[in-house]
PDB file of N, CA and C in Angstrom:
ATOM      1  N   MET A   1       0.838  -1.146  -0.002  1.00 45.00           N
ATOM      2  CA  MET A   1       0.023   0.051  -0.032  1.00 45.00           C
ATOM      3  C   MET A   1       0.854   1.180   0.009  1.00 45.00           C
ATOM      4  N   SER A   2       0.728   2.065  -0.957  1.00 47.00           N
ATOM      5  CA  SER A   2       1.500   3.246  -1.078  1.00 47.00           C
ATOM      6  C   SER A   2       0.966   4.296  -0.088  1.00 47.00           C
ATOM      7  N   GLU A   3       1.825   5.297   0.194  1.00 50.00           N
ATOM      8  CA  GLU A   3       1.561   6.381   1.182  1.00 50.00           C
ATOM      9  C   GLU A   3       0.240   7.050   0.689  1.00 50.00           C
ATOM     10  N   ARG A   4       0.041   7.345  -0.565  1.00 47.00           N
ATOM     11  CA  ARG A   4      -1.147   8.086  -0.971  1.00 47.00           C
ATOM     12  C   ARG A   4      -2.381   7.183  -0.994  1.00 47.00           C
ATOM     13  N   ASP A   5      -2.211   5.907  -0.861  1.00 51.00           N
ATOM     14  CA  ASP A   5      -3.409   4.994  -0.734  1.00 51.00           C
ATOM     15  C   ASP A   5      -3.877   4.953   0.647  1.00 51.00           C
ATOM     16  N   GLN A   6      -3.113   5.297   1.658  1.00 61.00           N
ATOM     17  CA  GLN A   6      -3.506   5.288   3.047  1.00 61.00           C
ATOM     18  C   GLN A   6      -4.702   6.294   3.224  1.00 61.00           C
ATOM     19  N   LEU A   7      -5.704   5.819   3.867  1.00 64.00           N
ATOM     20  CA  LEU A   7      -6.850   6.668   4.110  1.00 64.00           C
ATOM     21  C   LEU A   7      -6.829   7.390   5.465  1.00 64.00           C
ATOM     22  N   ARG A   8      -5.965   6.853   6.298  1.00 79.00           N
ATOM     23  CA  ARG A   8      -5.966   7.365   7.668  1.00 79.00           C
ATOM     24  C   ARG A   8      -4.438   7.583   8.155  1.00 79.00           C
ATOM     25  N   ASP A   9      -4.201   8.588   8.948  1.00 90.00           N
ATOM     26  CA  ASP A   9      -2.939   8.890   9.470  1.00 90.00           C
ATOM     27  C   ASP A   9      -2.474   7.811  10.427  1.00 90.00           C
ATOM     28  N   VAL A  10      -1.247   7.298  10.312  1.00 94.00           N
ATOM     29  CA  VAL A  10      -0.685   6.269  11.160  1.00 94.00           C
ATOM     30  C   VAL A  10      -0.663   6.755  12.611  1.00 94.00           C
ATOM     31  N   PHE A  11      -0.326   8.002  12.890  1.00 94.00           N
ATOM     32  CA  PHE A  11      -0.174   8.524  14.196  1.00 94.00           C
ATOM     33  C   PHE A  11      -1.617   8.518  14.918  1.00 94.00           C
ATOM     34  N   GLY A  12      -2.589   8.869  14.135  1.00 94.00           N
ATOM     35  CA  GLY A  12      -3.987   8.834  14.565  1.00 94.00           C
ATOM     36  C   GLY A  12      -4.434   7.365  14.953  1.00 94.00           C
ATOM     37  N   ALA A  13      -4.074   6.460  14.014  1.00 95.00           N
ATOM     38  CA  ALA A  13      -4.489   5.094  14.268  1.00 95.00           C
ATOM     39  C   ALA A  13      -3.880   4.504  15.469  1.00 95.00           C
ATOM     40  N   ILE A  14      -2.643   4.893  15.820  1.00 95.00           N
ATOM     41  CA  ILE A  14      -2.089   4.225  17.028  1.00 95.00           C
ATOM     42  C   ILE A  14      -2.299   4.990  18.322  1.00 95.00           C
ATOM     43  N   ALA A  15      -3.066   6.133  18.177  1.00 95.00           N
ATOM     44  CA  ALA A  15      -3.375   6.916  19.356  1.00 95.00           C
ATOM     45  C   ALA A  15      -4.268   6.209  20.374  1.00 95.00           C
ATOM     46  N   ASP A  16      -5.023   5.257  19.923  1.00 97.00           N
ATOM     47  CA  ASP A  16      -5.956   4.543  20.825  1.00 97.00           C
ATOM     48  C   ASP A  16      -5.255   3.333  21.437  1.00 97.00           C
ATOM     49  N   PRO A  17      -5.386   3.102  22.739  1.00 97.00           N
ATOM     50  CA  PRO A  17      -4.682   1.940  23.390  1.00 97.00           C
ATOM     51  C   PRO A  17      -5.259   0.641  22.907  1.00 97.00           C
ATOM     52  N   THR A  18      -6.553   0.536  22.488  1.00 98.00           N
ATOM     53  CA  THR A  18      -7.033  -0.730  22.003  1.00 98.00           C
ATOM     54  C   THR A  18      -6.314  -1.083  20.696  1.00 98.00           C
ATOM     55  N   ARG A  19      -6.152  -0.055  19.796  1.00 98.00           N
ATOM     56  CA  ARG A  19      -5.482  -0.365  18.561  1.00 98.00           C
ATOM     57  C   ARG A  19      -4.022  -0.660  18.766  1.00 98.00           C
ATOM     58  N   ARG A  20      -3.391  -0.065  19.743  1.00 97.00           N
ATOM     59  CA  ARG A  20      -1.979  -0.432  20.015  1.00 97.00           C
ATOM     60  C   ARG A  20      -1.931  -1.891  20.508  1.00 97.00           C
ATOM     61  N   GLN A  21      -2.877  -2.324  21.284  1.00 98.00           N
ATOM     62  CA  GLN A  21      -2.909  -3.713  21.769  1.00 98.00           C
ATOM     63  C   GLN A  21      -3.136  -4.624  20.633  1.00 98.00           C
ATOM     64  N   LEU A  22      -4.032  -4.250  19.702  1.00 98.00           N
ATOM     65  CA  LEU A  22      -4.236  -5.126  18.527  1.00 98.00           C
ATOM     66  C   LEU A  22      -2.990  -5.259  17.683  1.00 98.00           C
ATOM     67  N   ILE A  23      -2.193  -4.166  17.572  1.00 98.00           N
ATOM     68  CA  ILE A  23      -0.911  -4.233  16.858  1.00 98.00           C
ATOM     69  C   ILE A  23      -0.002  -5.179  17.558  1.00 98.00           C
ATOM     70  N   HIS A  24       0.059  -5.094  18.852  1.00 97.00           N
ATOM     71  CA  HIS A  24       0.885  -5.954  19.696  1.00 97.00           C
ATOM     72  C   HIS A  24       0.525  -7.448  19.466  1.00 97.00           C
ATOM     73  N   LEU A  25      -0.723  -7.719  19.522  1.00 98.00           N
ATOM     74  CA  LEU A  25      -1.198  -9.155  19.326  1.00 98.00           C
ATOM     75  C   LEU A  25      -0.909  -9.643  17.959  1.00 98.00           C
ATOM     76  N   LEU A  26      -1.043  -8.764  16.952  1.00 98.00           N
ATOM     77  CA  LEU A  26      -0.807  -9.275  15.610  1.00 98.00           C
ATOM     78  C   LEU A  26       0.707  -9.331  15.349  1.00 98.00           C
ATOM     79  N   ALA A  27       1.471  -8.556  16.004  1.00 97.00           N
ATOM     80  CA  ALA A  27       2.956  -8.721  15.903  1.00 97.00           C
ATOM     81  C   ALA A  27       3.460 -10.004  16.416  1.00 97.00           C
ATOM     82  N   GLU A  28       2.730 -10.668  17.420  1.00 97.00           N
ATOM     83  CA  GLU A  28       3.159 -11.847  18.026  1.00 97.00           C
ATOM     84  C   GLU A  28       2.713 -13.103  17.241  1.00 97.00           C
ATOM     85  N   ALA A  29       1.754 -12.865  16.282  1.00 96.00           N
ATOM     86  CA  ALA A  29       1.223 -14.049  15.568  1.00 96.00           C
ATOM     87  C   ALA A  29       1.372 -13.714  14.081  1.00 96.00           C
ATOM     88  N   GLU A  30       1.391 -14.789  13.248  1.00 93.00           N
ATOM     89  CA  GLU A  30       1.451 -14.600  11.819  1.00 93.00           C
ATOM     90  C   GLU A  30       0.152 -13.883  11.347  1.00 93.00           C
ATOM     91  N   GLU A  31      -0.990 -14.434  11.757  1.00 96.00           N
ATOM     92  CA  GLU A  31      -2.210 -13.790  11.429  1.00 96.00           C
ATOM     93  C   GLU A  31      -3.294 -14.398  12.402  1.00 96.00           C
ATOM     94  N   LEU A  32      -4.330 -13.654  12.651  1.00 97.00           N
ATOM     95  CA  LEU A  32      -5.349 -14.037  13.584  1.00 97.00           C
ATOM     96  C   LEU A  32      -6.751 -13.656  13.046  1.00 97.00           C
ATOM     97  N   PRO A  33      -7.724 -14.566  13.297  1.00 97.00           N
ATOM     98  CA  PRO A  33      -9.102 -14.233  12.944  1.00 97.00           C
ATOM     99  C   PRO A  33      -9.769 -13.317  14.008  1.00 97.00           C
ATOM    100  N   LEU A  34     -10.765 -12.713  13.669  1.00 97.00           N
ATOM    101  CA  LEU A  34     -11.497 -11.830  14.617  1.00 97.00           C
ATOM    102  C   LEU A  34     -11.887 -12.589  15.914  1.00 97.00           C
ATOM    103  N   HIS A  35     -12.378 -13.766  15.738  1.00 96.00           N
ATOM    104  CA  HIS A  35     -12.867 -14.503  16.923  1.00 96.00           C
ATOM    105  C   HIS A  35     -11.762 -14.872  17.910  1.00 96.00           C
ATOM    106  N   GLU A  36     -10.491 -14.822  17.485  1.00 97.00           N
ATOM    107  CA  GLU A  36      -9.356 -15.013  18.407  1.00 97.00           C
ATOM    108  C   GLU A  36      -8.825 -13.666  19.013  1.00 97.00           C
ATOM    109  N   LEU A  37      -9.113 -12.573  18.361  1.00 97.00           N
ATOM    110  CA  LEU A  37      -8.690 -11.231  18.839  1.00 97.00           C
ATOM    111  C   LEU A  37      -9.739 -10.751  19.865  1.00 97.00           C
ATOM    112  N   THR A  38     -10.970 -10.892  19.629  1.00 97.00           N
ATOM    113  CA  THR A  38     -12.051 -10.323  20.458  1.00 97.00           C
ATOM    114  C   THR A  38     -11.941 -10.684  21.957  1.00 97.00           C
ATOM    115  N   PRO A  39     -11.690 -11.949  22.368  1.00 97.00           N
ATOM    116  CA  PRO A  39     -11.646 -12.251  23.744  1.00 97.00           C
ATOM    117  C   PRO A  39     -10.519 -11.513  24.553  1.00 97.00           C
ATOM    118  N   GLN A  40      -9.606 -10.885  23.865  1.00 96.00           N
ATOM    119  CA  GLN A  40      -8.543 -10.118  24.513  1.00 96.00           C
ATOM    120  C   GLN A  40      -9.092  -8.733  24.989  1.00 96.00           C
ATOM    121  N   PHE A  41     -10.329  -8.325  24.661  1.00 97.00           N
ATOM    122  CA  PHE A  41     -10.753  -6.988  24.949  1.00 97.00           C
ATOM    123  C   PHE A  41     -12.115  -7.135  25.635  1.00 97.00           C
ATOM    124  N   GLN A  42     -12.454  -6.080  26.371  1.00 96.00           N
ATOM    125  CA  GLN A  42     -13.740  -5.979  27.031  1.00 96.00           C
ATOM    126  C   GLN A  42     -14.702  -5.248  26.089  1.00 96.00           C
ATOM    127  N   MET A  43     -14.976  -5.775  24.938  1.00 97.00           N
ATOM    128  CA  MET A  43     -15.850  -5.202  23.997  1.00 97.00           C
ATOM    129  C   MET A  43     -16.292  -6.372  23.027  1.00 97.00           C
ATOM    130  N   GLY A  44     -17.261  -6.040  22.196  1.00 96.00           N
ATOM    131  CA  GLY A  44     -17.760  -7.069  21.314  1.00 96.00           C
ATOM    132  C   GLY A  44     -16.958  -7.027  20.021  1.00 96.00           C
ATOM    133  N   ARG A  45     -17.378  -8.044  19.183  1.00 96.00           N
ATOM    134  CA  ARG A  45     -16.763  -8.316  17.915  1.00 96.00           C
ATOM    135  C   ARG A  45     -16.829  -7.046  16.993  1.00 96.00           C
ATOM    136  N   THR A  46     -17.989  -6.419  17.034  1.00 97.00           N
ATOM    137  CA  THR A  46     -18.228  -5.228  16.210  1.00 97.00           C
ATOM    138  C   THR A  46     -17.248  -4.145  16.487  1.00 97.00           C
ATOM    139  N   ALA A  47     -17.047  -3.885  17.783  1.00 98.00           N
ATOM    140  CA  ALA A  47     -16.133  -2.775  18.181  1.00 98.00           C
ATOM    141  C   ALA A  47     -14.690  -3.156  17.799  1.00 98.00           C
ATOM    142  N   VAL A  48     -14.262  -4.386  18.001  1.00 98.00           N
ATOM    143  CA  VAL A  48     -12.941  -4.855  17.641  1.00 98.00           C
ATOM    144  C   VAL A  48     -12.751  -4.690  16.143  1.00 98.00           C
ATOM    145  N   SER A  49     -13.849  -5.107  15.414  1.00 97.00           N
ATOM    146  CA  SER A  49     -13.758  -5.007  13.939  1.00 97.00           C
ATOM    147  C   SER A  49     -13.535  -3.584  13.476  1.00 97.00           C
ATOM    148  N   LYS A  50     -14.218  -2.562  14.176  1.00 98.00           N
ATOM    149  CA  LYS A  50     -14.140  -1.174  13.822  1.00 98.00           C
ATOM    150  C   LYS A  50     -12.686  -0.701  14.036  1.00 98.00           C
ATOM    151  N   HIS A  51     -12.070  -1.181  15.133  1.00 98.00           N
ATOM    152  CA  HIS A  51     -10.685  -0.830  15.383  1.00 98.00           C
ATOM    153  C   HIS A  51      -9.699  -1.379  14.330  1.00 98.00           C
ATOM    154  N   LEU A  52     -10.012  -2.585  13.958  1.00 98.00           N
ATOM    155  CA  LEU A  52      -9.187  -3.228  12.872  1.00 98.00           C
ATOM    156  C   LEU A  52      -9.351  -2.440  11.538  1.00 98.00           C
ATOM    157  N   ALA A  53     -10.584  -1.978  11.351  1.00 97.00           N
ATOM    158  CA  ALA A  53     -10.802  -1.191  10.045  1.00 97.00           C
ATOM    159  C   ALA A  53      -9.959   0.048  10.088  1.00 97.00           C
ATOM    160  N   ILE A  54      -9.940   0.771  11.221  1.00 97.00           N
ATOM    161  CA  ILE A  54      -9.049   1.961  11.280  1.00 97.00           C
ATOM    162  C   ILE A  54      -7.648   1.642  11.049  1.00 97.00           C
ATOM    163  N   LEU A  55      -7.087   0.505  11.679  1.00 97.00           N
ATOM    164  CA  LEU A  55      -5.744   0.101  11.452  1.00 97.00           C
ATOM    165  C   LEU A  55      -5.556  -0.242   9.962  1.00 97.00           C
ATOM    166  N   LYS A  56      -6.448  -0.876   9.350  1.00 96.00           N
ATOM    167  CA  LYS A  56      -6.361  -1.185   7.893  1.00 96.00           C
ATOM    168  C   LYS A  56      -6.340   0.072   7.020  1.00 96.00           C
ATOM    169  N   GLU A  57      -7.154   1.010   7.390  1.00 95.00           N
ATOM    170  CA  GLU A  57      -7.100   2.305   6.632  1.00 95.00           C
ATOM    171  C   GLU A  57      -5.813   3.026   6.709  1.00 95.00           C
ATOM    172  N   ALA A  58      -5.111   2.833   7.851  1.00 95.00           N
ATOM    173  CA  ALA A  58      -3.753   3.357   8.042  1.00 95.00           C
ATOM    174  C   ALA A  58      -2.661   2.554   7.355  1.00 95.00           C
ATOM    175  N   GLY A  59      -3.030   1.378   6.836  1.00 95.00           N
ATOM    176  CA  GLY A  59      -2.090   0.557   6.202  1.00 95.00           C
ATOM    177  C   GLY A  59      -1.370  -0.412   7.210  1.00 95.00           C
ATOM    178  N   LEU A  60      -1.803  -0.401   8.433  1.00 97.00           N
ATOM    179  CA  LEU A  60      -1.045  -1.198   9.527  1.00 97.00           C
ATOM    180  C   LEU A  60      -1.542  -2.620   9.616  1.00 97.00           C
ATOM    181  N   VAL A  61      -2.708  -2.904   9.028  1.00 97.00           N
ATOM    182  CA  VAL A  61      -3.247  -4.276   9.128  1.00 97.00           C
ATOM    183  C   VAL A  61      -3.688  -4.649   7.721  1.00 97.00           C
ATOM    184  N   LEU A  62      -3.354  -5.864   7.327  1.00 97.00           N
ATOM    185  CA  LEU A  62      -3.787  -6.481   6.073  1.00 97.00           C
ATOM    186  C   LEU A  62      -4.784  -7.577   6.427  1.00 97.00           C
ATOM    187  N   ASP A  63      -5.678  -7.838   5.552  1.00 97.00           N
ATOM    188  CA  ASP A  63      -6.662  -9.001   5.819  1.00 97.00           C
ATOM    189  C   ASP A  63      -6.783  -9.794   4.590  1.00 97.00           C
ATOM    190  N   ARG A  64      -7.186 -11.079   4.820  1.00 97.00           N
ATOM    191  CA  ARG A  64      -7.496 -11.975   3.741  1.00 97.00           C
ATOM    192  C   ARG A  64      -8.614 -12.920   4.139  1.00 97.00           C
ATOM    193  N   LYS A  65      -9.360 -13.269   3.222  1.00 96.00           N
ATOM    194  CA  LYS A  65     -10.516 -14.224   3.413  1.00 96.00           C
ATOM    195  C   LYS A  65      -9.973 -15.650   3.354  1.00 96.00           C
ATOM    196  N   VAL A  66     -10.375 -16.442   4.261  1.00 94.00           N
ATOM    197  CA  VAL A  66     -10.123 -17.920   4.197  1.00 94.00           C
ATOM    198  C   VAL A  66     -11.486 -18.559   4.412  1.00 94.00           C
ATOM    199  N   GLY A  67     -12.055 -18.933   3.459  1.00 95.00           N
ATOM    200  CA  GLY A  67     -13.514 -19.448   3.495  1.00 95.00           C
ATOM    201  C   GLY A  67     -14.384 -18.321   3.897  1.00 95.00           C
ATOM    202  N   ARG A  68     -15.150 -18.562   5.033  1.00 94.00           N
ATOM    203  CA  ARG A  68     -16.047 -17.410   5.572  1.00 94.00           C
ATOM    204  C   ARG A  68     -15.277 -16.534   6.619  1.00 94.00           C
ATOM    205  N   GLU A  69     -14.103 -16.857   6.900  1.00 95.00           N
ATOM    206  CA  GLU A  69     -13.388 -16.157   7.949  1.00 95.00           C
ATOM    207  C   GLU A  69     -12.375 -15.139   7.324  1.00 95.00           C
ATOM    208  N   THR A  70     -12.268 -14.056   8.055  1.00 96.00           N
ATOM    209  CA  THR A  70     -11.237 -13.016   7.695  1.00 96.00           C
ATOM    210  C   THR A  70     -10.117 -13.107   8.721  1.00 96.00           C
ATOM    211  N   ARG A  71      -8.880 -13.195   8.097  1.00 98.00           N
ATOM    212  CA  ARG A  71      -7.783 -13.272   9.028  1.00 98.00           C
ATOM    213  C   ARG A  71      -6.954 -11.934   8.894  1.00 98.00           C
ATOM    214  N   TYR A  72      -6.407 -11.539   9.984  1.00 98.00           N
ATOM    215  CA  TYR A  72      -5.713 -10.207   9.998  1.00 98.00           C
ATOM    216  C   TYR A  72      -4.263 -10.413  10.325  1.00 98.00           C
ATOM    217  N   ARG A  73      -3.400  -9.663   9.726  1.00 98.00           N
ATOM    218  CA  ARG A  73      -1.973  -9.669  10.032  1.00 98.00           C
ATOM    219  C   ARG A  73      -1.382  -8.252  10.094  1.00 98.00           C
ATOM    220  N   LEU A  74      -0.346  -8.010  10.690  1.00 98.00           N
ATOM    221  CA  LEU A  74       0.358  -6.767  10.831  1.00 98.00           C
ATOM    222  C   LEU A  74       1.117  -6.482   9.527  1.00 98.00           C
ATOM    223  N   ASN A  75       1.032  -5.184   9.165  1.00 97.00           N
ATOM    224  CA  ASN A  75       1.915  -4.731   8.112  1.00 97.00           C
ATOM    225  C   ASN A  75       2.686  -3.543   8.845  1.00 97.00           C
ATOM    226  N   ALA A  76       3.899  -3.834   9.256  1.00 95.00           N
ATOM    227  CA  ALA A  76       4.586  -2.891  10.143  1.00 95.00           C
ATOM    228  C   ALA A  76       5.263  -1.759   9.317  1.00 95.00           C
ATOM    229  N   ALA A  77       5.250  -1.812   8.024  1.00 94.00           N
ATOM    230  CA  ALA A  77       6.018  -0.804   7.281  1.00 94.00           C
ATOM    231  C   ALA A  77       5.531   0.587   7.524  1.00 94.00           C
ATOM    232  N   PRO A  78       4.290   0.921   7.712  1.00 94.00           N
ATOM    233  CA  PRO A  78       3.900   2.316   8.109  1.00 94.00           C
ATOM    234  C   PRO A  78       4.428   2.789   9.446  1.00 94.00           C
ATOM    235  N   LEU A  79       4.799   1.901  10.330  1.00 93.00           N
ATOM    236  CA  LEU A  79       5.385   2.204  11.608  1.00 93.00           C
ATOM    237  C   LEU A  79       6.759   2.952  11.429  1.00 93.00           C
ATOM    238  N   GLN A  80       7.322   2.807  10.235  1.00 91.00           N
ATOM    239  CA  GLN A  80       8.611   3.509  10.006  1.00 91.00           C
ATOM    240  C   GLN A  80       8.373   5.066  10.030  1.00 91.00           C
ATOM    241  N   ASP A  81       7.249   5.546   9.724  1.00 89.00           N
ATOM    242  CA  ASP A  81       6.922   6.943   9.845  1.00 89.00           C
ATOM    243  C   ASP A  81       7.107   7.377  11.312  1.00 89.00           C
ATOM    244  N   ILE A  82       6.662   6.612  12.185  1.00 91.00           N
ATOM    245  CA  ILE A  82       6.700   6.958  13.628  1.00 91.00           C
ATOM    246  C   ILE A  82       8.118   6.904  14.095  1.00 91.00           C
ATOM    247  N   GLN A  83       8.798   5.773  13.686  1.00 91.00           N
ATOM    248  CA  GLN A  83      10.202   5.615  14.030  1.00 91.00           C
ATOM    249  C   GLN A  83      11.033   6.842  13.550  1.00 91.00           C
ATOM    250  N   ASN A  84      10.743   7.283  12.300  1.00 91.00           N
ATOM    251  CA  ASN A  84      11.558   8.441  11.808  1.00 91.00           C
ATOM    252  C   ASN A  84      11.238   9.696  12.570  1.00 91.00           C
ATOM    253  N   TRP A  85       9.961   9.930  12.925  1.00 88.00           N
ATOM    254  CA  TRP A  85       9.615  11.087  13.663  1.00 88.00           C
ATOM    255  C   TRP A  85      10.242  11.127  15.088  1.00 88.00           C
ATOM    256  N   VAL A  86      10.229  10.004  15.697  1.00 89.00           N
ATOM    257  CA  VAL A  86      10.780   9.889  17.061  1.00 89.00           C
ATOM    258  C   VAL A  86      12.308  10.098  17.013  1.00 89.00           C
ATOM    259  N   ALA A  87      12.983   9.489  15.990  1.00 90.00           N
ATOM    260  CA  ALA A  87      14.396   9.656  15.789  1.00 90.00           C
ATOM    261  C   ALA A  87      14.778  11.061  15.529  1.00 90.00           C
ATOM    262  N   PHE A  88      13.964  11.814  14.733  1.00 90.00           N
ATOM    263  CA  PHE A  88      14.267  13.174  14.478  1.00 90.00           C
ATOM    264  C   PHE A  88      14.198  14.042  15.773  1.00 90.00           C
ATOM    265  N   TYR A  89      13.095  13.876  16.560  1.00 88.00           N
ATOM    266  CA  TYR A  89      12.980  14.672  17.696  1.00 88.00           C
ATOM    267  C   TYR A  89      13.724  14.173  18.909  1.00 88.00           C
ATOM    268  N   GLY A  90      14.237  12.952  18.790  1.00 85.00           N
ATOM    269  CA  GLY A  90      15.105  12.426  19.850  1.00 85.00           C
ATOM    270  C   GLY A  90      16.373  13.299  20.128  1.00 85.00           C
ATOM    271  N   LYS A  91      16.788  13.950  19.104  1.00 82.00           N
ATOM    272  CA  LYS A  91      17.972  14.761  19.333  1.00 82.00           C
ATOM    273  C   LYS A  91      17.772  15.937  20.326  1.00 82.00           C
ATOM    274  N   PHE A  92      16.544  16.283  20.561  1.00 83.00           N
ATOM    275  CA  PHE A  92      16.186  17.392  21.424  1.00 83.00           C
ATOM    276  C   PHE A  92      15.997  16.893  22.852  1.00 83.00           C
ATOM    277  N   ARG A  93      15.970  15.606  23.010  1.00 76.00           N
ATOM    278  CA  ARG A  93      15.811  15.077  24.468  1.00 76.00           C
ATOM    279  C   ARG A  93      16.774  15.505  25.417  1.00 76.00           C
ATOM    280  N   GLY A  94      18.028  15.517  25.031  1.00 70.00           N
ATOM    281  CA  GLY A  94      19.104  15.947  25.996  1.00 70.00           C
ATOM    282  C   GLY A  94      19.052  17.413  26.265  1.00 70.00           C
ATOM    283  N   MET A  95      18.542  18.188  25.378  1.00 66.00           N
ATOM    284  CA  MET A  95      18.467  19.684  25.506  1.00 66.00           C
ATOM    285  C   MET A  95      17.489  20.016  26.655  1.00 66.00           C
ATOM    286  N   ALA A  96      16.416  19.375  26.748  1.00 57.00           N
ATOM    287  CA  ALA A  96      15.424  19.629  27.817  1.00 57.00           C
ATOM    288  C   ALA A  96      15.989  19.294  29.220  1.00 57.00           C
ATOM    289  N   GLU A  97      16.808  18.298  29.256  1.00 60.00           N
ATOM    290  CA  GLU A  97      17.372  17.763  30.572  1.00 60.00           C
ATOM    291  C   GLU A  97      18.500  18.718  30.996  1.00 60.00           C
ATOM    292  N   SER A  98      19.180  19.387  30.070  1.00 57.00           N
ATOM    293  CA  SER A  98      20.418  20.147  30.467  1.00 57.00           C
ATOM    294  C   SER A  98      20.112  21.623  30.692  1.00 57.00           C
ATOM    295  N   LYS A  99      18.837  22.068  30.379  1.00 58.00           N
ATOM    296  CA  LYS A  99      18.494  23.488  30.639  1.00 58.00           C
ATOM    297  C   LYS A  99      18.326  23.738  32.159  1.00 58.00           C
ATOM    298  N   PRO A 100      18.894  24.848  32.638  1.00 58.00           N
ATOM    299  CA  PRO A 100      18.699  25.170  34.013  1.00 58.00           C
ATOM    300  C   PRO A 100      17.272  25.545  34.313  1.00 58.00           C
ATOM    301  N   SER A 101      16.851  25.304  35.491  1.00 57.00           N
ATOM    302  CA  SER A 101      15.522  25.550  35.947  1.00 57.00           C
ATOM    303  C   SER A 101      15.291  27.066  36.059  1.00 57.00           C
ATOM    304  N   SER A 102      14.138  27.583  35.710  1.00 56.00           N
ATOM    305  CA  SER A 102      13.888  29.026  35.760  1.00 56.00           C
ATOM    306  C   SER A 102      12.968  29.287  36.920  1.00 56.00           C
ATOM    307  N   LYS A 103      13.225  28.781  38.120  1.00 55.00           N
ATOM    308  CA  LYS A 103      12.405  29.010  39.257  1.00 55.00           C
ATOM    309  C   LYS A 103      12.778  30.288  39.991  1.00 55.00           C
TER     310      LYS A 103
END
């Protein structure tokens, strides 16, 4: 999925803790169906499915049909945007710590 095909911003997609947990679960497995993901959360299948749809729109999740079942897997490539952003601003981390207090 190219950057212009993404329908949703990666930063917005990972802003929600449920979606971050879904990413974590999918990172630990090759692929998982919805019925195996849902028990990990205190919400129904429809809510988990909506979170997966947001991750899919951001390019973070890919899905495929296997019979009547949809299986989900992580596509970590868009996370590179976040890694690049953090790396760029990481150079400022030491500056905040070394500034004298203005009390």
